[in-house]
Every structure is written in C-alpha cells, then in structure tokens.
C-alpha cells in the first residue's frame, strides 16, 4: 500500500501545475462571504450560528446547489449547523471540510475598533473570528461555489460542515451531528483548523498540519479546617496547607514522552532552527534527556514534551478576621494523548503527599487518538505546499489546546488541521484584542485550499 501511495503521488506530482491565479470574481466572492460571516454575531451570549448557517445556505442555493444537498440542523434555534455536499462521481467515502461558526466573546471597549465590523486596515482584515475560525468557513464555502461554477466533479463527495459551539456553549455541533446525523458528515477523513503556517518577520518558516492534540482536564484541590478567631492563629491553616501542596506541584515535572507527531516535529524543526536549539531538537528526537531538559526552559517546547498541570484559580477563607475553614484551587492539565487522566490525578495526589488536600474531578477528559501521518493525505499537503511556497516544509503539530477534531477522531474519522493560512509566530490574536489576518495571506490560503482539496478529491 505504501508503494502504491508513493506511485500515485509521483503521478500526481507529474501532472501538477503552477498555483492558479486568483481572478477578481473569486476574490470578490470570498471577500463578501468573509465580511458577511464576521458581521453576524455568533458569540454564545447573544449571537446566533443559525443566522450564519442560513446565510451560507442561501449563497449555495443561489450558486445552483440542490436544496437536498444543503441542510441547516441543530438542537437549539440559535445553534444551527450547516452541512452542504458537492456530489462526486464514485462511492468512495467523502472528504469532510470542517469549520466552526461560533466565536469567543468580544467587547467593543476592549478593542481599538468594532469587533463585529469587518475592517481592512494596513494590510490586515480585522474582526472577531477573522482567524478563529471564520476564515476557513468563508474559504470552504467560496471554494465549494467555485468548484460548482467550474464544473468540477470530484471522485469523492465533498462535505462542508459549519458548526456551533466549538469555542463554548452547550450545543457542540460536531458532537451532535455525529450522534444524530452521522450520515451527513461521515467521511474518510476531515480537514479542520488546528494547523496553519508560521512566519518570522514575514518569512515563511513552515506550514503546520495538526494531527494530534492534548487532552483537557481540570481538578479541584481543596482543604478544610475548623477555623477560629484570627487573633489566635494555629499551626494548621487551610490556606497554608493548600499553598504548600501547590508549591510541591509547581516544582514537579511530568516525564518527557514523544509520539509520532512530536518526534517528527522536533526532527524537522532541527533543520529550521539554528545553533544550540537546533542541536537540542535533533537530540531530543533521539530521546536525549539532557536536550529535553534544556528545551523545557522554553514554555512552548515544554508543553510539547510532557503532560502539564498548572494552578489557574484560587480562593479561600470567609472573613478578614477569621481563620480559613476552607481553601480551593483549580488545576488545569493538558494531558498527552497516550497518557491516562486517571494516572495524572494519581500523580498529583502522590506529589501533594497530604491526605488533607482533596483532589476531585471538575470535568472528565475527552481523549482522542492522533491521526496517522498517512502519505495519501500528508503527501498532497507537502506537494501543494511546495508548489505555493518552494522550500517551506510541512510540519506535523500536536496542539496544546483542543478542537472539534477530537470528536471526529473518536468517531473513527481521522482529522488534519491544515489551512495554509500564515501568521507571525509572535502575533497570535485569536481569542484576544484586535484579532486579525493578513489580507494577502488570507487569499493565499484560499488558493492553497482550492488546489489541495481538489487534489485530495481527485
């Protein structure tokens, strides 16, 4: 099978052409879709993903898609999900193109401009959701329309799903669709957020492909005491006991563990970095513990090397003039995909070494297996990346956060985070103030995904 995949990729490479030029009609179409999505408020508090889903459904119907191939469904009137299908010529399992419609909250007073007005300024598009995740939503809809207009018939069906509640809320669209309408989104594999390109002062460093993610789980650490009058302190104190436990946890490091994705990441990054960092990356890929210790001094590399747990919230006591009767802390952990969250909890208990500190679950983990670095998927991504940006490597990534890909992976649908949307390594504004995307980078992503999806579907 591997030899066959290589042969197929070699043939495809011989047939590939230079990246297509973006014409004014396609550019205007995509701009208008992007603007429309940004200016529809889809926050959990007051927004409505159904409005956005219906707006995109109307565009697809106007482009000639059959109403039977366009569905807006959801468990709540404000939490609609769009599922649209471009029919293929064979019965091969489809490709799912996934993006979420909801965005995190954004207050006008926190921004330098209106977060729900699509604004072009100084070479950037500004607005809540411009990067997370309405860029991909707009691109997938625009490209589906372009395929229809071009008369392109893929071999596999192409399914675009724009969903609710990835960023928050109680009606996660992907989870609900898998449970209630699996047939609408069942696919051989999916393309989703979770990857993207990285630049350093305008120079493209790598095009990232998300193939794995850490597991989110939180614990409550709590101490209790009978308390008393603050004028008569005692040696046993709920706040001090909790603080002592947190200090122990702060000093503890979980062991280094590499998987297929992170090992490949460090191997390839060693050829991009220079100096001691490059040497340490090459060495850690070969399980060098000293190199791992040095790389762990950098927070982002430390997060890739091991499970992490960190205190994020703290409260205690009930009056200024009383000894505390209780103290509580929230500890948030990001667990490596192969690790057990139960084992992580047991490790925390062991590190605290104090039966007076209770460790309880705040939420239960949702682990997901890494997606395999399948040459039939990774090969075309590398190929198209090379055509658009010669010399820029493809980098497999393990996300330290979480995405809707976990639901797909757990349902047996491998999911890959890939967009070709490049941004500066030190200027990530997703979830933050003045979220933005480079104008030229956005249209590069449009064309990259147009070619990549077409090739994967052919």
Coordinates of C-alpha atoms in Angstrom, one line a residue:
X1 CA 0.0 0.0 0.0
X2 CA 2.8 2.4 0.8
X3 CA 4.5 1.7 -2.6
X4 CA 1.1 2.3 -4.3
X5 CA 0.6 5.6 -2.4
X6 CA 4.1 6.7 -3.5
X7 CA 3.4 5.8 -7.1
X8 CA 0.1 7.7 -7.1
X9 CA 1.8 10.7 -5.6
X10 CA 4.5 10.6 -8.2
X11 CA 1.9 10.6 -11.0
X12 CA 0.0 13.4 -9.3
X13 CA 3.3 15.4 -9.0
X14 CA 4.0 15.0 -12.7
X15 CA 0.5 16.3 -13.5
X16 CA 0.6 19.3 -11.1
X17 CA 0.8 22.8 -12.4
X18 CA 1.7 26.2 -11.0
X19 CA -0.7 27.6 -8.5
X20 CA -3.7 29.1 -10.2
X21 CA -4.1 32.9 -10.3
X22 CA -6.9 34.4 -8.3
X23 CA -9.3 36.2 -10.5
X24 CA -11.3 39.3 -9.4
X25 CA -14.6 37.4 -9.4
X26 CA -13.4 34.7 -7.0
X27 CA -11.7 37.3 -4.8
X28 CA -14.8 39.5 -4.5
X29 CA -17.0 36.4 -3.8
X30 CA -14.7 35.3 -1.0
X31 CA -14.3 38.8 0.4
X32 CA -18.1 39.2 0.6
X33 CA -18.7 35.9 2.3
X34 CA -15.9 36.6 4.8
X35 CA -17.4 40.0 5.6
X36 CA -20.9 38.6 5.9
X37 CA -19.7 35.9 8.4
X38 CA -17.7 38.3 10.5
X39 CA -20.6 40.8 10.8
X40 CA -23.0 38.1 12.0
X41 CA -22.5 37.9 15.8
X42 CA -22.1 34.2 16.7
X43 CA -21.0 34.5 20.3
X44 CA -22.6 32.2 22.9
X45 CA -24.1 35.0 24.9
X46 CA -26.2 37.0 22.3
X47 CA -25.1 35.5 19.0
X48 CA -26.7 33.1 16.6
X49 CA -25.0 30.5 14.5
X50 CA -28.2 29.6 12.8
X51 CA -28.3 33.0 11.2
X52 CA -24.8 32.5 9.8
X53 CA -25.6 28.9 8.6
X54 CA -28.8 30.1 6.8
X55 CA -26.8 32.9 5.2
X56 CA -24.3 30.4 3.8
X57 CA -27.1 28.0 2.7
X58 CA -28.7 30.9 0.7
X59 CA -25.4 31.5 -1.1
X60 CA -25.1 27.8 -2.0
X61 CA -28.7 27.6 -3.3
X62 CA -28.1 30.8 -5.4
X63 CA -25.0 29.1 -6.8
X64 CA -27.0 26.1 -8.1
X65 CA -26.7 23.5 -5.3
X66 CA -29.7 21.3 -4.9
X67 CA -31.7 22.0 -1.7
X68 CA -31.5 18.3 -0.9
X69 CA -27.7 18.8 -0.6
X70 CA -28.0 21.7 1.9
X71 CA -29.1 21.2 5.4
X72 CA -29.3 23.5 8.4
X73 CA -29.9 21.4 11.5
X74 CA -29.3 21.8 15.2
X75 CA -30.7 21.0 18.7
X76 CA -31.4 24.6 19.5
X77 CA -32.9 27.5 17.5
X78 CA -29.8 29.6 18.0
X79 CA -27.3 26.8 17.4
X80 CA -27.8 25.7 13.8
X81 CA -25.2 23.8 11.8
X82 CA -24.8 23.9 8.0
X83 CA -24.0 20.7 6.1
X84 CA -23.6 21.0 2.4
X85 CA -22.4 18.4 -0.2
X86 CA -20.8 18.6 -3.6
X87 CA -21.6 15.2 -5.2
X88 CA -18.7 13.1 -6.6
X89 CA -18.5 10.5 -9.3
X90 CA -17.7 7.4 -7.2
X91 CA -18.8 5.8 -4.0
X92 CA -15.5 6.4 -2.2
X93 CA -16.0 7.9 1.2
X94 CA -16.2 11.7 1.2
X95 CA -13.8 14.3 2.5
X96 CA -15.2 16.5 5.3
X97 CA -14.3 20.2 5.4
X98 CA -15.0 21.4 8.9
X99 CA -15.0 24.9 10.4
X100 CA -16.9 26.3 13.4
X101 CA -19.1 29.4 13.1
X102 CA -19.2 30.4 16.8
X103 CA -16.6 32.9 18.2
X104 CA -15.5 33.9 21.6
X105 CA -16.9 37.0 23.3
X106 CA -15.5 40.4 22.3
X107 CA -16.4 43.7 23.9
X108 CA -16.2 47.0 21.9
X109 CA -14.4 48.8 24.8
X110 CA -11.6 46.2 24.8
X111 CA -10.9 46.7 21.0
X112 CA -9.4 49.6 19.1
X113 CA -12.2 49.1 16.5
X114 CA -15.6 47.4 16.4
X115 CA -15.0 43.6 16.6
X116 CA -18.2 42.8 14.6
X117 CA -17.4 45.2 11.8
X118 CA -15.2 43.7 9.1
X119 CA -12.4 46.2 8.7
X120 CA -9.4 46.3 6.3
X121 CA -6.5 48.3 7.7
X122 CA -2.8 48.4 7.0
X123 CA -2.8 45.1 5.1
X124 CA -4.9 43.2 7.6
X125 CA -8.5 42.1 8.0
X126 CA -9.8 42.8 11.5
X127 CA -12.8 41.4 13.3
X128 CA -13.8 38.7 15.8
X129 CA -13.4 35.4 14.1
X130 CA -11.1 36.5 11.3
X131 CA -8.6 33.8 12.3
X132 CA -10.7 31.6 14.5
X133 CA -12.4 30.2 12.6
X134 CA -14.4 32.2 10.0
X135 CA -11.5 32.5 7.6
X136 CA -11.7 28.7 6.9
X137 CA -15.6 28.8 7.0
X138 CA -15.6 31.5 4.3
X139 CA -12.9 29.8 2.2
X140 CA -14.7 26.4 2.3
X141 CA -18.0 28.0 1.1
X142 CA -16.3 30.1 -1.5
X143 CA -14.3 27.2 -2.9
X144 CA -17.4 24.9 -3.0
X145 CA -19.2 27.6 -5.1
X146 CA -16.1 27.9 -7.3
X147 CA -16.0 24.1 -7.9
X148 CA -19.6 24.2 -8.9
X149 CA -19.1 27.1 -11.2
X150 CA -16.0 25.5 -12.8
X151 CA -17.9 22.3 -13.4
X152 CA -15.5 20.3 -11.3
X153 CA -16.8 16.8 -10.3
X154 CA -14.7 15.2 -7.6
X155 CA -14.3 11.5 -7.3
X156 CA -15.3 11.7 -3.7
X157 CA -18.2 13.8 -2.3
X158 CA -17.0 17.0 -0.7
X159 CA -18.9 17.8 2.5
X160 CA -18.7 21.3 4.1
X161 CA -19.8 21.4 7.7
X162 CA -20.0 24.8 9.5
X163 CA -20.8 24.1 13.2
X164 CA -21.8 25.6 16.5
X165 CA -20.2 25.7 20.0
X166 CA -16.6 24.9 19.5
X167 CA -15.5 27.9 21.5
X168 CA -18.1 27.4 24.2
X169 CA -21.7 26.7 24.9
X170 CA -23.7 23.6 25.5
X171 CA -24.6 22.5 21.9
X172 CA -21.4 21.4 20.2
X173 CA -22.3 20.9 16.6
X174 CA -19.8 18.2 15.6
X175 CA -20.7 16.0 18.6
X176 CA -24.5 16.5 17.9
X177 CA -24.1 15.7 14.2
X178 CA -22.2 12.6 14.9
X179 CA -24.8 11.4 17.3
X180 CA -28.0 12.5 15.5
X181 CA -26.9 12.7 11.8
X182 CA -23.8 10.7 11.3
X183 CA -24.7 10.1 7.7
X184 CA -24.5 13.8 6.9
X185 CA -20.8 14.1 7.9
X186 CA -19.4 10.6 7.7
X187 CA -16.1 10.7 5.8
X188 CA -12.8 9.0 5.1
X189 CA -11.0 11.9 6.8
X190 CA -11.5 15.6 7.6
X191 CA -9.7 18.9 7.2
X192 CA -10.2 21.3 10.1
X193 CA -8.5 24.1 11.9
X194 CA -5.5 23.3 14.2
X195 CA -2.7 23.8 11.8
X196 CA -1.7 26.9 9.8
X197 CA 1.6 28.4 8.6
X198 CA 4.1 30.3 10.7
X199 CA 6.2 33.3 9.7
X200 CA 9.0 35.1 11.4
X201 CA 9.1 38.8 10.3
X202 CA 7.4 38.0 7.1
X203 CA 9.5 34.9 6.2
X204 CA 7.5 31.7 6.0
X205 CA 9.0 29.1 8.4
X206 CA 6.7 26.1 8.0
X207 CA 3.2 25.0 7.1
X208 CA 1.7 23.2 10.1
X209 CA -0.6 20.2 10.0
X210 CA -2.4 19.4 13.2
X211 CA -2.5 15.7 13.6
X212 CA -3.0 15.4 17.4
X213 CA -4.0 17.3 20.5
X214 CA -3.5 17.2 24.2
X215 CA -6.4 16.3 26.5
X216 CA -8.1 19.0 28.6
X217 CA -9.0 18.1 32.2
X218 CA -9.2 20.1 35.4
X219 CA -9.1 19.1 39.1
X220 CA -10.2 20.9 42.3
X221 CA -7.7 20.9 45.1
X222 CA -9.4 21.6 48.4
X223 CA -8.5 21.8 52.1
X224 CA -10.8 22.0 55.2
X225 CA -10.3 23.2 58.7
X226 CA -12.5 24.0 61.7
X227 CA -11.2 27.6 61.6
X228 CA -11.4 30.0 64.5
X229 CA -10.6 33.6 65.5
X230 CA -7.7 35.2 63.6
X231 CA -6.3 36.7 66.8
X232 CA -5.4 33.2 67.9
X233 CA -3.6 31.6 65.0
X234 CA -2.9 27.8 65.0
X235 CA -0.2 25.9 63.1
X236 CA -2.8 24.1 61.0
X237 CA -4.2 26.5 58.4
X238 CA -6.3 25.6 55.4
X239 CA -4.7 28.3 53.1
X240 CA -1.2 27.4 54.2
X241 CA -1.8 23.7 53.7
X242 CA -3.2 24.3 50.2
X243 CA -0.3 26.7 49.3
X244 CA 2.2 24.1 50.5
X245 CA 0.6 21.5 48.1
X246 CA 0.6 23.9 45.2
X247 CA 4.3 24.7 45.7
X248 CA 5.1 21.0 45.5
X249 CA 3.0 20.7 42.3
X250 CA 4.7 23.7 40.8
X251 CA 8.1 22.1 41.3
X252 CA 7.1 18.8 39.7
X253 CA 7.6 17.9 36.0
X254 CA 5.8 15.1 34.3
X255 CA 8.1 12.8 32.4
X256 CA 9.1 13.5 28.8
X257 CA 7.2 11.5 26.2
X258 CA 7.4 11.8 22.4
X259 CA 4.9 10.4 20.0
X260 CA 4.9 10.1 16.2
X261 CA 3.8 13.7 15.7
X262 CA 6.1 15.4 18.2
X263 CA 9.1 13.3 17.3
X264 CA 8.7 14.3 13.6
X265 CA 8.1 17.9 14.7
X266 CA 11.4 18.2 16.5
X267 CA 13.3 16.3 13.8
X268 CA 12.0 18.8 11.1
X269 CA 12.4 21.9 13.3
X270 CA 16.0 21.0 13.9
X271 CA 16.6 21.7 10.2
X272 CA 14.9 25.1 10.5
X273 CA 16.3 26.4 13.8
X274 CA 20.0 27.1 14.3
X275 CA 22.6 26.9 17.0
X276 CA 22.1 25.0 20.2
X277 CA 18.4 24.9 19.9
X278 CA 18.6 23.0 16.6
X279 CA 21.1 20.6 18.1
X280 CA 18.8 20.0 21.1
X281 CA 15.8 19.4 18.8
X282 CA 17.7 16.8 16.8
X283 CA 18.9 15.2 20.1
X284 CA 15.6 15.1 21.8
X285 CA 14.1 13.4 18.8
X286 CA 16.6 10.6 19.7
X287 CA 15.5 10.6 23.3
X288 CA 18.3 12.7 24.8
X289 CA 17.3 13.7 28.3
X290 CA 19.8 16.5 28.7
X291 CA 18.5 18.1 25.5
X292 CA 14.9 17.7 26.7
X293 CA 15.8 19.5 30.0
X294 CA 17.3 22.4 28.0
X295 CA 14.3 22.7 25.6
X296 CA 11.9 22.5 28.6
X297 CA 13.1 26.0 29.6
X298 CA 11.0 27.3 26.7
X299 CA 7.3 27.1 27.6
X300 CA 6.0 26.1 24.2
X301 CA 8.6 23.2 23.8
X302 CA 8.0 22.1 27.4
X303 CA 4.3 21.8 26.6
X304 CA 5.1 19.6 23.6
X305 CA 7.4 17.3 25.6
X306 CA 5.2 16.3 28.5
X307 CA 1.8 16.5 30.3
X308 CA 1.5 19.8 32.1
X309 CA -0.6 20.8 35.1
X310 CA -0.9 24.4 36.4
X311 CA -2.9 26.2 39.0
X312 CA -5.3 28.6 37.3
X313 CA -7.7 29.8 40.1
X314 CA -7.5 30.2 43.8
X315 CA -9.9 31.1 46.6
X316 CA -10.1 30.6 50.4
X317 CA -11.4 31.9 53.7
X318 CA -14.6 33.6 54.5
X319 CA -13.8 36.7 56.6
X320 CA -10.8 39.0 57.2
X321 CA -10.8 38.3 60.9
X322 CA -11.4 34.6 60.9
X323 CA -9.1 31.6 60.3
X324 CA -10.0 30.0 57.0
X325 CA -12.3 27.0 57.1
X326 CA -11.5 26.0 53.5
X327 CA -9.3 26.8 50.6
X328 CA -9.7 25.8 46.9
X329 CA -7.6 25.8 43.8
X330 CA -8.3 24.8 40.2
X331 CA -5.5 23.0 38.5
X332 CA -5.8 22.7 34.7
X333 CA -4.0 19.8 33.0
X334 CA -3.2 19.3 29.3
X335 CA -2.5 15.6 29.1
X336 CA -0.5 13.9 26.3
X337 CA -2.8 11.7 24.1
X338 CA -1.2 8.5 25.2
X339 CA -1.4 9.3 28.9
X340 CA -4.2 8.4 31.3
X341 CA -6.0 11.3 33.0
X342 CA -6.6 9.0 36.0
X343 CA -2.9 8.4 36.2
X344 CA -2.4 12.1 36.1
X345 CA -4.7 12.6 39.0
X346 CA -3.0 9.8 41.0
X347 CA 0.4 11.5 40.3
X348 CA -1.0 14.8 41.7
X349 CA -2.1 13.0 44.8
X350 CA 1.3 11.4 45.2
X351 CA 3.1 14.7 44.6
X352 CA 1.0 16.5 47.2
X353 CA 1.6 13.7 49.7
X354 CA -1.0 15.1 52.0
X355 CA -4.4 13.4 52.7
X356 CA -5.7 16.7 53.9
X357 CA -5.8 18.0 50.3
X358 CA -8.7 16.5 48.4
X359 CA -8.2 16.1 44.7
X360 CA -11.5 15.8 42.8
X361 CA -12.6 16.0 39.1
X362 CA -14.0 19.2 37.8
X363 CA -14.6 17.8 34.3
X364 CA -13.9 14.4 32.8
X365 CA -11.4 14.1 29.9
X366 CA -12.2 13.6 26.3
X367 CA -9.1 11.9 24.9
X368 CA -8.7 11.3 21.2
X369 CA -6.1 9.2 19.3
X370 CA -3.6 11.0 17.0
X371 CA -4.5 10.9 13.3
X372 CA -1.9 8.8 11.4
X373 CA 0.6 10.7 9.2
X374 CA -0.9 8.9 6.2
X375 CA 1.1 9.5 3.0
X376 CA -2.1 9.6 1.0
X377 CA -3.1 12.8 3.0
X378 CA 0.3 14.2 4.1
X379 CA 1.8 13.7 0.6
X380 CA -0.5 16.0 -1.3
X381 CA -0.2 18.6 1.5
X382 CA 3.6 18.6 1.1
X383 CA 3.2 18.6 -2.6
X384 CA 0.9 21.6 -2.8
X385 CA 2.9 23.5 -0.1
X386 CA 6.0 23.1 -2.2
X387 CA 4.2 24.4 -5.3
X388 CA 2.9 27.5 -3.5
X389 CA 6.0 28.2 -1.3
X390 CA 9.1 26.3 -2.5
X391 CA 11.4 25.3 0.3
X392 CA 8.8 25.7 3.0
X393 CA 8.5 22.4 4.9
X394 CA 5.3 20.8 6.2
X395 CA 5.3 20.4 10.0
X396 CA 3.1 17.9 11.9
X397 CA 1.8 19.5 15.0
X398 CA 0.3 18.4 18.3
X399 CA -2.0 21.1 19.6
X400 CA -1.6 22.0 23.2
X401 CA -5.2 23.2 23.1
X402 CA -8.3 21.4 21.9
X403 CA -10.6 21.4 18.8
X404 CA -13.6 19.7 17.4
X405 CA -11.2 17.2 15.7
X406 CA -11.3 15.2 19.0
X407 CA -14.9 14.2 18.3
X408 CA -14.1 13.2 14.8
X409 CA -11.1 11.1 15.8
X410 CA -13.1 9.4 18.5
X411 CA -15.7 8.5 15.8
X412 CA -13.1 6.9 13.6
X413 CA -12.7 9.9 11.2
X414 CA -9.0 11.0 11.1
X415 CA -8.8 14.8 11.2
X416 CA -6.0 17.0 10.0
X417 CA -5.6 20.7 10.8
X418 CA -4.5 22.4 7.7
X419 CA -5.2 25.8 6.2
X420 CA -2.2 27.3 4.5
X421 CA -3.0 30.5 6.4
X422 CA 0.2 32.0 7.6
X423 CA 0.7 34.3 10.5
X424 CA 3.5 35.7 12.6
X425 CA 4.8 33.4 15.3
X426 CA 4.7 36.1 17.9
X427 CA 1.4 37.8 17.0
X428 CA -1.4 35.3 17.6
X429 CA -4.6 37.3 18.4
X430 CA -7.2 34.6 18.3
X431 CA -9.5 35.0 21.4
X432 CA -7.8 38.3 22.1
X433 CA -7.9 42.0 21.3
X434 CA -7.9 43.2 17.7
X435 CA -8.0 39.7 16.1
X436 CA -6.7 39.9 12.5
X437 CA -5.4 38.1 9.5
X438 CA -3.1 39.4 6.7
X439 CA -5.0 40.2 3.6
X440 CA -2.5 38.6 1.2
X441 CA -2.1 35.6 3.5
X442 CA -5.9 35.1 3.5
X443 CA -6.1 34.9 -0.3
X444 CA -3.1 32.6 -0.4
X445 CA -4.9 30.3 2.0
X446 CA -8.0 30.5 -0.3
X447 CA -6.0 29.3 -3.3
X448 CA -4.0 26.7 -1.3
X449 CA -7.1 25.0 -0.1
X450 CA -8.7 25.3 -3.5
X451 CA -5.9 23.3 -5.0
X452 CA -5.4 20.9 -2.1
X453 CA -9.0 19.9 -1.7
X454 CA -9.3 19.4 -5.4
X455 CA -6.3 17.2 -5.5
X456 CA -7.3 15.1 -2.5
X457 CA -10.8 14.6 -4.0
X458 CA -9.4 13.6 -7.4

